[in-house]
CSV table of C-alpha atoms in Angstrom, one decimal:
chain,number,residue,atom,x,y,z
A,126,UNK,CA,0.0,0.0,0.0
A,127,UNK,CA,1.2,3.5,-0.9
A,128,UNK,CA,1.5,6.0,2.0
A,129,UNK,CA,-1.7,8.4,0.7
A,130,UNK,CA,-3.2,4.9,0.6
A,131,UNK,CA,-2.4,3.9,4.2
A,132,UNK,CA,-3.6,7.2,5.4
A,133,UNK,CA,-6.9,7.0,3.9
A,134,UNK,CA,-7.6,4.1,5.0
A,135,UNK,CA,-6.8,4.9,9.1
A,136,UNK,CA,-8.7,7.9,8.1
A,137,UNK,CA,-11.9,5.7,6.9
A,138,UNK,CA,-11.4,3.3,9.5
A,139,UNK,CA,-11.7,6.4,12.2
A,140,UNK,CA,-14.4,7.9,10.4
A,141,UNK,CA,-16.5,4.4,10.4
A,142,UNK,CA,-15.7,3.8,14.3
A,143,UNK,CA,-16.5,7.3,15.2
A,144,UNK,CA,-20.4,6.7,13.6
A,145,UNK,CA,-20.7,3.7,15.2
A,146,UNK,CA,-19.5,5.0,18.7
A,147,UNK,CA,-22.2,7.7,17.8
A,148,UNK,CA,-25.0,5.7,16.6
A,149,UNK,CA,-24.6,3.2,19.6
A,150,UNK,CA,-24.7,6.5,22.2
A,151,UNK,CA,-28.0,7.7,20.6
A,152,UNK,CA,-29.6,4.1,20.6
A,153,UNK,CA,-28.5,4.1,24.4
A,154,UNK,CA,-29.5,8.0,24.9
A,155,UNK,CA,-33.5,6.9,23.1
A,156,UNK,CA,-33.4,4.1,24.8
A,157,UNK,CA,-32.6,5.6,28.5
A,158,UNK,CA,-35.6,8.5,27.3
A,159,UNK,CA,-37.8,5.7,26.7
A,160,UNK,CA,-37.4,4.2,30.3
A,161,UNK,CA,-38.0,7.3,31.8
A,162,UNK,CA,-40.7,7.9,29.7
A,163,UNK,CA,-42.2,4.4,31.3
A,164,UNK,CA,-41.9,5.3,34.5
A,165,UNK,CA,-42.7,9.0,34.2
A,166,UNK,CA,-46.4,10.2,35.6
A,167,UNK,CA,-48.0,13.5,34.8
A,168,UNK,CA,-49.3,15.5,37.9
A,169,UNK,CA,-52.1,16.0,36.0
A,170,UNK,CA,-53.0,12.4,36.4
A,171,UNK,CA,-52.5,11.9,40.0
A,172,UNK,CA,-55.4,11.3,42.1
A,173,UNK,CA,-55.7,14.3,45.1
A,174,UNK,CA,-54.3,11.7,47.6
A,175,UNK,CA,-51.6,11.2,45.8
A,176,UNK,CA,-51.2,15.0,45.2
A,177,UNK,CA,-51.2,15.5,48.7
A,178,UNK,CA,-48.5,12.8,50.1
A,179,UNK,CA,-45.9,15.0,47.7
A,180,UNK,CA,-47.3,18.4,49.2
A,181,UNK,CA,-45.0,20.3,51.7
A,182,UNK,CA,-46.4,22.7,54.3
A,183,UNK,CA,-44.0,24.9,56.2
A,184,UNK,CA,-44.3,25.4,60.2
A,185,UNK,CA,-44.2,28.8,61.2
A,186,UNK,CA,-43.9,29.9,65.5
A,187,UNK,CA,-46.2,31.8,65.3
A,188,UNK,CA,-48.7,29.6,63.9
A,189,UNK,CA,-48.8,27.2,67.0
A,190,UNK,CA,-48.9,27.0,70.8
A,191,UNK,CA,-45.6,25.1,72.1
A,192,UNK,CA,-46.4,23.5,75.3
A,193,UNK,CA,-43.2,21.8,76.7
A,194,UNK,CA,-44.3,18.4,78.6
A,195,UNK,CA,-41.9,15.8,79.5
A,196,UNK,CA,-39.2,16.5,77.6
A,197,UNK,CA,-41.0,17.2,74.3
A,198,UNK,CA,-42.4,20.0,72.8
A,199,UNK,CA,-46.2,19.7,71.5
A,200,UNK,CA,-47.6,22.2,69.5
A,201,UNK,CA,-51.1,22.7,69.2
A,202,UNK,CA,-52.4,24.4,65.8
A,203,UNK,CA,-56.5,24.8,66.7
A,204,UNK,CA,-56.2,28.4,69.4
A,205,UNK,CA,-59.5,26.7,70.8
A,206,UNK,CA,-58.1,24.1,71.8
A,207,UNK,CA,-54.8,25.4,73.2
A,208,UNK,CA,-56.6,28.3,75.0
A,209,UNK,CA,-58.5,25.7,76.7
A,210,UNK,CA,-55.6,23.2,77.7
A,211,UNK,CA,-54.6,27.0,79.3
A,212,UNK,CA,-57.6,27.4,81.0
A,213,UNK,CA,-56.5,23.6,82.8
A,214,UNK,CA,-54.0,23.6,86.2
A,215,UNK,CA,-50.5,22.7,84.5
A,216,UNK,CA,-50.4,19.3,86.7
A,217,UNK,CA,-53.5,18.4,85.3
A,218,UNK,CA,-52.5,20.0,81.6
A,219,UNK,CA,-49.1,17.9,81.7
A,220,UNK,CA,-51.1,14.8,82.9
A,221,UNK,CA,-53.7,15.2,79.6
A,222,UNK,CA,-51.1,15.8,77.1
A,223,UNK,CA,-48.8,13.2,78.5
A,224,UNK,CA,-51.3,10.7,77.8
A,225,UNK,CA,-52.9,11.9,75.1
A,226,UNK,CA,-50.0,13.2,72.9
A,227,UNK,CA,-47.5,11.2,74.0
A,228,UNK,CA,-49.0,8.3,74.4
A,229,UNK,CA,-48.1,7.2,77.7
A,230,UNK,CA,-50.0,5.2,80.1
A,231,UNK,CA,-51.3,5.9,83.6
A,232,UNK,CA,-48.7,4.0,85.2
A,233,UNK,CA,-46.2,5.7,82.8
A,234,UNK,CA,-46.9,9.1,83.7
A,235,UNK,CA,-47.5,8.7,87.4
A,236,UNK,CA,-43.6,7.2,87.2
A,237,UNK,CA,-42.4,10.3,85.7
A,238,UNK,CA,-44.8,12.2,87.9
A,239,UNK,CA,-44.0,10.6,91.3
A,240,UNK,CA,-47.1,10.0,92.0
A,241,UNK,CA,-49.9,7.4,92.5
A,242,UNK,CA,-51.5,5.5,89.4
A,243,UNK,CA,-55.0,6.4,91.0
A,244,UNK,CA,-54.2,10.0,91.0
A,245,UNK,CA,-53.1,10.2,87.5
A,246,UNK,CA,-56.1,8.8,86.3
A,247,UNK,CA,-58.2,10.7,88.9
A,248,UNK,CA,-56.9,13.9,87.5
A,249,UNK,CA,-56.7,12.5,83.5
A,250,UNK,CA,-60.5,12.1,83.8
A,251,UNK,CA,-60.9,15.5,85.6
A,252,UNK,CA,-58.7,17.2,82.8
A,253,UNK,CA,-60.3,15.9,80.1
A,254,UNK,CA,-63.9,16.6,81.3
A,255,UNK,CA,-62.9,19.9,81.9
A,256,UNK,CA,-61.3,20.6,79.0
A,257,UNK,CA,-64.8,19.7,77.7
A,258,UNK,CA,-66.8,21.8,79.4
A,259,UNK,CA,-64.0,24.3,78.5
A,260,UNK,CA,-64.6,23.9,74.8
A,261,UNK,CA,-68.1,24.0,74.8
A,262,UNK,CA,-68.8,20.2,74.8
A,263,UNK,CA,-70.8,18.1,77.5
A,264,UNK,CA,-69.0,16.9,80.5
A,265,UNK,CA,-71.6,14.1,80.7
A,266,UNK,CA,-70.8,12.7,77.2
């Protein structure tokens, strides 16, 4: 082969792998698109649960009453609500929201309390029928 020859034909050999290399990363690049396009839903055609689950809603201060009970901090949205857990003793408030928010039992509470089990549950039921009549409700429900 002649050395023009020999160059032309690296030069052709290039020019052939280079559009190969090129057709192969579009196939791949249409073919990745495609995927995506599989899995991809429109908001449009979410139901309004599913809308919701991906919504986020900021927490302002100011928007909620912190009440600090047994080493967490609750915070109550509904100003009803938290104006009557005010209107309650804070013994008896503490009692309420550590069973009610918290989720601790009787025998829990009157641990971290240091006090009787009966008195806890004395002053839960008193609380909460308060808080009742507090918010408007029946005691007698």
């Amino acid at each position: 082969m002649k050395p023009d020859r020999h160059y032309e034909h690296k030069q052709y050999a290039f020019d052939s792998y280079c559009k190969k290399v090129l057709k192969c990363e579009a196939c791949n690049g249409y073919r990745q698109i495609s995927r995506r396009q599989k899995r991809f839903t429109s908001l449009e055609e979410l139901s309004e649960a599913e809308m919701a689950q991906l919504a986020v809603y900021d927490r302002y201060p100011w928007e909620y009453t912190t009440f600090p009970v047994g080493g967490a901090v609750i915070l109550i949205e509904d100003d009803g609500l938290a104006e009557a857990l005010l209107g309650l003793s804070q013994e008896d408030r503490e009692i309420f929201m550590m069973h009610w928010f918290l989720r601790m039992t009787d025998a829990q509470i009157a641990k971290y309390m240091d006090m009787p089990r009966r008195t806890v549950n004395t002053r839960r039921h008193k609380a909460y029928r308060l808080l009742k009549e507090l918010m408007g409700g029946e005691a007698d429900d």
